[in-house]
PDB file of N, CA and C and ligand atoms in Angstrom:
ATOM      1  N   MET A 133     -39.953 307.312 -50.921  1.00  0.00           N
ATOM      2  CA  MET A 133     -41.198 307.524 -51.088  1.00  0.00           C
ATOM      3  C   MET A 133     -42.038 308.033 -49.811  1.00  0.00           C
ATOM      4  N   PRO A 134     -42.852 309.287 -49.512  1.00  0.00           N
ATOM      5  CA  PRO A 134     -43.129 309.473 -48.884  1.00  0.00           C
ATOM      6  C   PRO A 134     -44.132 308.802 -47.813  1.00  0.00           C
ATOM      7  N   ASP A 135     -43.659 308.991 -46.441  1.00  0.00           N
ATOM      8  CA  ASP A 135     -44.768 308.232 -45.512  1.00  0.00           C
ATOM      9  C   ASP A 135     -45.402 309.133 -44.486  1.00  0.00           C
ATOM     10  N   ALA A 136     -46.319 308.937 -44.880  1.00  0.00           N
ATOM     11  CA  ALA A 136     -47.260 310.434 -44.139  1.00  0.00           C
ATOM     12  C   ALA A 136     -47.594 310.204 -42.540  1.00  0.00           C
ATOM     13  N   LEU A 137     -47.618 308.558 -42.567  1.00  0.00           N
ATOM     14  CA  LEU A 137     -47.711 308.428 -41.003  1.00  0.00           C
ATOM     15  C   LEU A 137     -46.847 308.830 -40.083  1.00  0.00           C
ATOM     16  N   TYR A 138     -45.344 308.182 -41.240  1.00  0.00           N
ATOM     17  CA  TYR A 138     -43.951 308.526 -39.745  1.00  0.00           C
ATOM     18  C   TYR A 138     -44.073 310.080 -39.926  1.00  0.00           C
ATOM     19  N   GLN A 139     -44.364 310.772 -41.207  1.00  0.00           N
ATOM     20  CA  GLN A 139     -44.122 312.493 -41.198  1.00  0.00           C
ATOM     21  C   GLN A 139     -44.687 312.905 -40.023  1.00  0.00           C
ATOM     22  N   ARG A 140     -46.092 312.200 -39.957  1.00  0.00           N
ATOM     23  CA  ARG A 140     -47.202 312.803 -39.020  1.00  0.00           C
ATOM     24  C   ARG A 140     -46.593 312.772 -37.335  1.00  0.00           C
ATOM     25  N   TYR A 141     -46.031 311.109 -37.221  1.00  0.00           N
ATOM     26  CA  TYR A 141     -45.526 311.022 -36.226  1.00  0.00           C
ATOM     27  C   TYR A 141     -44.387 312.112 -35.787  1.00  0.00           C
ATOM     28  N   LEU A 142     -43.249 311.987 -36.659  1.00  0.00           N
ATOM     29  CA  LEU A 142     -41.982 312.935 -36.205  1.00  0.00           C
ATOM     30  C   LEU A 142     -43.033 314.381 -36.133  1.00  0.00           C
ATOM     31  N   LYS A 143     -43.760 314.973 -37.219  1.00  0.00           N
ATOM     32  CA  LYS A 143     -44.160 316.516 -36.481  1.00  0.00           C
ATOM     33  C   LYS A 143     -44.714 316.732 -35.236  1.00  0.00           C
ATOM     34  N   ALA A 144     -45.329 315.355 -35.049  1.00  0.00           N
ATOM     35  CA  ALA A 144     -46.513 315.458 -33.357  1.00  0.00           C
ATOM     36  C   ALA A 144     -44.930 315.644 -32.312  1.00  0.00           C
ATOM     37  N   LEU A 145     -44.394 314.272 -32.372  1.00  0.00           N
ATOM     38  CA  LEU A 145     -42.974 314.339 -31.695  1.00  0.00           C
ATOM     39  C   LEU A 145     -42.249 315.864 -31.798  1.00  0.00           C
ATOM     40  N   ASP A 146     -41.419 316.341 -32.697  1.00  0.00           N
ATOM     41  CA  ASP A 146     -41.249 317.767 -32.980  1.00  0.00           C
ATOM     42  C   ASP A 146     -42.152 318.988 -31.959  1.00  0.00           C
ATOM     43  N   THR A 147     -43.326 318.762 -32.258  1.00  0.00           N
ATOM     44  CA  THR A 147     -44.618 319.825 -31.783  1.00  0.00           C
ATOM     45  C   THR A 147     -44.187 319.786 -30.643  1.00  0.00           C
ATOM     46  N   HIS A 148     -44.749 318.761 -30.030  1.00  0.00           N
ATOM     47  CA  HIS A 148     -44.244 318.411 -28.421  1.00  0.00           C
ATOM     48  C   HIS A 148     -43.232 318.689 -27.799  1.00  0.00           C
ATOM     49  N   LEU A 149     -41.834 318.309 -27.916  1.00  0.00           N
ATOM     50  CA  LEU A 149     -40.531 318.840 -27.926  1.00  0.00           C
ATOM     51  C   LEU A 149     -40.498 320.072 -27.781  1.00  0.00           C
ATOM     52  N   ASP A 150     -40.765 320.861 -28.525  1.00  0.00           N
ATOM     53  CA  ASP A 150     -41.199 322.200 -28.879  1.00  0.00           C
ATOM     54  C   ASP A 150     -41.443 322.972 -27.669  1.00  0.00           C
ATOM     55  N   HIS A 151     -42.689 322.743 -27.248  1.00  0.00           N
ATOM     56  CA  HIS A 151     -43.605 323.124 -26.631  1.00  0.00           C
ATOM     57  C   HIS A 151     -43.082 322.661 -24.763  1.00  0.00           C
ATOM     58  N   ARG A 152     -42.217 321.382 -24.815  1.00  0.00           N
ATOM     59  CA  ARG A 152     -42.198 321.164 -23.840  1.00  0.00           C
ATOM     60  C   ARG A 152     -40.767 321.828 -23.453  1.00  0.00           C
ATOM     61  N   ALA A 153     -39.960 322.574 -24.365  1.00  0.00           N
ATOM     62  CA  ALA A 153     -38.914 323.231 -24.599  1.00  0.00           C
ATOM     63  C   ALA A 153     -39.332 324.461 -23.955  1.00  0.00           C
ATOM     64  N   ALA A 154     -39.997 325.158 -24.159  1.00  0.00           N
ATOM     65  CA  ALA A 154     -40.765 326.824 -24.437  1.00  0.00           C
ATOM     66  C   ALA A 154     -41.529 326.703 -22.863  1.00  0.00           C
ATOM     67  N   CYS A 155     -42.416 325.492 -22.747  1.00  0.00           N
ATOM     68  CA  CYS A 155     -43.544 325.690 -21.319  1.00  0.00           C
ATOM     69  C   CYS A 155     -42.516 325.797 -20.026  1.00  0.00           C
ATOM     70  N   THR A 156     -42.629 326.118 -19.221  1.00  0.00           N
ATOM     71  CA  THR A 156     -42.418 326.545 -18.093  1.00  0.00           C
ATOM     72  C   THR A 156     -43.204 325.540 -17.048  1.00  0.00           C
ATOM     73  N   THR A 157     -44.577 325.348 -17.143  1.00  0.00           N
ATOM     74  CA  THR A 157     -45.204 324.346 -16.356  1.00  0.00           C
ATOM     75  C   THR A 157     -44.847 322.688 -16.390  1.00  0.00           C
ATOM     76  N   CYS A 158     -44.625 322.535 -17.948  1.00  0.00           N
ATOM     77  CA  CYS A 158     -44.420 320.752 -18.269  1.00  0.00           C
ATOM     78  C   CYS A 158     -42.905 320.157 -17.607  1.00  0.00           C
ATOM     79  N   THR A 159     -43.457 319.380 -16.813  1.00  0.00           N
ATOM     80  CA  THR A 159     -41.874 318.436 -16.624  1.00  0.00           C
ATOM     81  C   THR A 159     -42.091 317.474 -17.183  1.00  0.00           C
ATOM     82  N   ASN A 160     -41.367 315.967 -16.991  1.00  0.00           N
ATOM     83  CA  ASN A 160     -41.196 315.013 -17.502  1.00  0.00           C
ATOM     84  C   ASN A 160     -42.834 313.968 -16.892  1.00  0.00           C
ATOM     85  N   SER A 161     -42.676 314.456 -15.690  1.00  0.00           N
ATOM     86  CA  SER A 161     -44.256 313.369 -14.849  1.00  0.00           C
ATOM     87  C   SER A 161     -44.904 314.468 -14.958  1.00  0.00           C
ATOM     88  N   ARG A 162     -45.363 315.551 -15.175  1.00  0.00           N
ATOM     89  CA  ARG A 162     -46.425 316.558 -14.849  1.00  0.00           C
ATOM     90  C   ARG A 162     -46.488 317.535 -16.477  1.00  0.00           C
ATOM     91  N   ARG A 163     -47.593 317.822 -16.984  1.00  0.00           N
ATOM     92  CA  ARG A 163     -48.196 318.241 -18.241  1.00  0.00           C
ATOM     93  C   ARG A 163     -48.911 319.308 -18.456  1.00  0.00           C
ATOM     94  N   CYS A 164     -48.940 320.436 -18.852  1.00  0.00           N
ATOM     95  CA  CYS A 164     -50.290 321.590 -18.929  1.00  0.00           C
ATOM     96  C   CYS A 164     -51.347 321.137 -19.544  1.00  0.00           C
ATOM     97  N   ARG A 165     -52.048 321.703 -20.237  1.00  0.00           N
ATOM     98  CA  ARG A 165     -53.510 321.609 -20.211  1.00  0.00           C
ATOM     99  C   ARG A 165     -52.854 321.126 -22.144  1.00  0.00           C
ATOM    100  N   GLU A 166     -51.980 322.219 -22.857  1.00  0.00           N
ATOM    101  CA  GLU A 166     -51.676 321.895 -23.524  1.00  0.00           C
ATOM    102  C   GLU A 166     -50.359 321.268 -24.312  1.00  0.00           C
ATOM    103  N   GLY A 167     -49.873 320.894 -23.427  1.00  0.00           N
ATOM    104  CA  GLY A 167     -48.639 319.689 -23.182  1.00  0.00           C
ATOM    105  C   GLY A 167     -49.552 318.924 -22.867  1.00  0.00           C
ATOM    106  N   GLY A 168     -50.517 318.247 -22.403  1.00  0.00           N
ATOM    107  CA  GLY A 168     -51.373 317.079 -22.229  1.00  0.00           C
ATOM    108  C   GLY A 168     -51.608 317.001 -23.909  1.00  0.00           C
ATOM    109  N   ARG A 169     -52.070 318.187 -24.746  1.00  0.00           N
ATOM    110  CA  ARG A 169     -53.046 317.878 -25.658  1.00  0.00           C
ATOM    111  C   ARG A 169     -51.723 317.355 -26.629  1.00  0.00           C
ATOM    112  N   LEU A 170     -50.404 317.954 -26.935  1.00  0.00           N
ATOM    113  CA  LEU A 170     -49.757 317.859 -27.818  1.00  0.00           C
ATOM    114  C   LEU A 170     -48.934 316.725 -27.309  1.00  0.00           C
ATOM    115  N   TRP A 171     -48.856 315.889 -26.274  1.00  0.00           N
ATOM    116  CA  TRP A 171     -48.276 314.554 -25.706  1.00  0.00           C
ATOM    117  C   TRP A 171     -49.461 313.738 -26.083  1.00  0.00           C
ATOM    118  N   ASP A 172     -50.869 313.863 -26.148  1.00  0.00           N
ATOM    119  CA  ASP A 172     -51.824 312.807 -26.753  1.00  0.00           C
ATOM    120  C   ASP A 172     -51.444 312.970 -27.883  1.00  0.00           C
ATOM    121  N   ALA A 173     -51.790 313.496 -28.661  1.00  0.00           N
ATOM    122  CA  ALA A 173     -51.362 313.785 -30.438  1.00  0.00           C
ATOM    123  C   ALA A 173     -50.462 312.445 -30.587  1.00  0.00           C
ATOM    124  N   PHE A 174     -49.152 312.988 -30.088  1.00  0.00           N
ATOM    125  CA  PHE A 174     -47.434 312.550 -30.069  1.00  0.00           C
ATOM    126  C   PHE A 174     -47.979 311.004 -30.190  1.00  0.00           C
ATOM    127  N   THR A 175     -48.430 310.410 -28.986  1.00  0.00           N
ATOM    128  CA  THR A 175     -48.665 308.858 -28.763  1.00  0.00           C
ATOM    129  C   THR A 175     -49.674 308.293 -29.645  1.00  0.00           C
ATOM    130  N   ARG A 176     -50.770 309.106 -29.371  1.00  0.00           N
ATOM    131  CA  ARG A 176     -51.695 308.505 -30.590  1.00  0.00           C
ATOM    132  C   ARG A 176     -50.928 308.282 -32.693  1.00  0.00           C
ATOM    133  N   SER A 177     -50.189 309.415 -32.819  1.00  0.00           N
ATOM    134  CA  SER A 177     -49.485 309.154 -34.139  1.00  0.00           C
ATOM    135  C   SER A 177     -48.194 308.168 -34.000  1.00  0.00           C
ATOM    136  N   GLN A 178     -47.401 308.185 -32.781  1.00  0.00           N
ATOM    137  CA  GLN A 178     -46.865 307.091 -32.583  1.00  0.00           C
ATOM    138  C   GLN A 178     -47.712 305.160 -32.263  1.00  0.00           C
ATOM    139  N   ASP A 179     -48.514 305.218 -31.946  1.00  0.00           N
ATOM    140  CA  ASP A 179     -49.619 304.161 -31.633  1.00  0.00           C
ATOM    141  C   ASP A 179     -49.488 303.575 -33.070  1.00  0.00           C
ATOM    142  N   ALA A 180     -50.114 304.606 -33.630  1.00  0.00           N
ATOM    143  CA  ALA A 180     -51.095 304.258 -35.355  1.00  0.00           C
ATOM    144  C   ALA A 180     -49.481 304.197 -35.971  1.00  0.00           C
ATOM    145  N   TYR A 181     -48.095 304.465 -35.849  1.00  0.00           N
ATOM    146  CA  TYR A 181     -47.048 304.280 -36.691  1.00  0.00           C
ATOM    147  C   TYR A 181     -46.696 302.379 -36.260  1.00  0.00           C
ATOM    148  N   LEU A 182     -46.396 302.525 -34.937  1.00  0.00           N
ATOM    149  CA  LEU A 182     -45.916 301.052 -34.247  1.00  0.00           C
ATOM    150  C   LEU A 182     -46.630 300.051 -35.041  1.00  0.00           C
ATOM    151  N   GLU A 183     -48.066 300.553 -35.144  1.00  0.00           N
ATOM    152  CA  GLU A 183     -48.990 299.422 -35.344  1.00  0.00           C
ATOM    153  C   GLU A 183     -49.152 299.272 -37.015  1.00  0.00           C
ATOM    154  N   ARG A 184     -48.886 299.936 -37.714  1.00  0.00           N
ATOM    155  CA  ARG A 184     -48.594 299.797 -39.106  1.00  0.00           C
ATOM    156  C   ARG A 184     -47.260 298.967 -39.210  1.00  0.00           C
ATOM    157  N   GLN A 185     -46.508 299.139 -38.511  1.00  0.00           N
ATOM    158  CA  GLN A 185     -45.160 298.864 -38.476  1.00  0.00           C
ATOM    159  C   GLN A 185     -45.581 297.223 -38.113  1.00  0.00           C
ATOM    160  N   ARG A 186     -45.964 297.043 -37.201  1.00  0.00           N
ATOM    161  CA  ARG A 186     -46.346 295.384 -36.633  1.00  0.00           C
ATOM    162  C   ARG A 186     -47.016 294.632 -37.889  1.00  0.00           C
ATOM    163  N   SER A 187     -48.185 295.380 -38.388  1.00  0.00           N
ATOM    164  CA  SER A 187     -49.266 294.722 -38.981  1.00  0.00           C
ATOM    165  C   SER A 187     -47.992 294.595 -40.597  1.00  0.00           C
ATOM    166  N   GLN A 188     -47.383 295.295 -40.888  1.00  0.00           N
ATOM    167  CA  GLN A 188     -46.563 295.083 -42.437  1.00  0.00           C
ATOM    168  C   GLN A 188     -45.497 293.713 -42.085  1.00  0.00           C
ATOM    169  N   ARG A 189     -44.978 294.364 -40.350  1.00  0.00           N
ATOM    170  CA  ARG A 189     -44.336 293.044 -40.297  1.00  0.00           C
ATOM    171  C   ARG A 189     -44.874 291.448 -40.743  1.00  0.00           C
ATOM    172  N   GLY A 190     -46.045 291.601 -39.941  1.00  0.00           N
ATOM    173  CA  GLY A 190     -47.102 290.232 -39.647  1.00  0.00           C
ATOM    174  C   GLY A 190     -46.886 289.828 -40.641  1.00  0.00           C
ATOM    175  N   LYS A 191     -47.303 290.626 -41.695  1.00  0.00           N
ATOM    176  CA  LYS A 191     -47.526 289.743 -43.045  1.00  0.00           C
ATOM    177  C   LYS A 191     -46.777 288.708 -44.001  1.00  0.00           C
ATOM    178  N   PRO A 192     -47.172 287.993 -44.320  1.00  0.00           N
ATOM    179  CA  PRO A 192     -46.733 286.700 -45.117  1.00  0.00           C
ATOM    180  C   PRO A 192     -46.174 287.122 -46.577  1.00  0.00           C
ATOM    181  N   ASN A 193     -45.126 287.223 -46.531  1.00  0.00           N
ATOM    182  CA  ASN A 193     -44.776 287.182 -48.389  1.00  0.00           C
ATOM    183  C   ASN A 193     -44.852 288.754 -48.674  1.00  0.00           C
ATOM    184  N   SER A 194     -44.268 289.722 -47.483  1.00  0.00           N
ATOM    185  CA  SER A 194     -44.544 290.798 -48.193  1.00  0.00           C
ATOM    186  C   SER A 194     -43.177 291.597 -48.282  1.00  0.00           C
ATOM    187  N   ARG A 195     -42.038 290.628 -48.694  1.00  0.00           N
ATOM    188  CA  ARG A 195     -40.601 290.933 -49.093  1.00  0.00           C
ATOM    189  C   ARG A 195     -40.591 289.421 -50.415  1.00  0.00           C
TER     190      ARG A 195
HETATM  191 ZN1   ZN B 175     -46.545 322.997 -20.939  1.00  0.00          ZN
END
């Protein structure tokens, strides 16, 4: 079953890592403008994904 939220999360992570590998400005503690934007997009999609995981687990009788 395709999972749009999860796919977006993986894609955002991938995009960020690609930039991180290619960018000479970005480090683990410091990001360039584009790196910051990509990191932001990644954390947002990660939050959305994890939040959904939480709400699914919290539902009674979901299995
Ligand atoms: Zn960068």
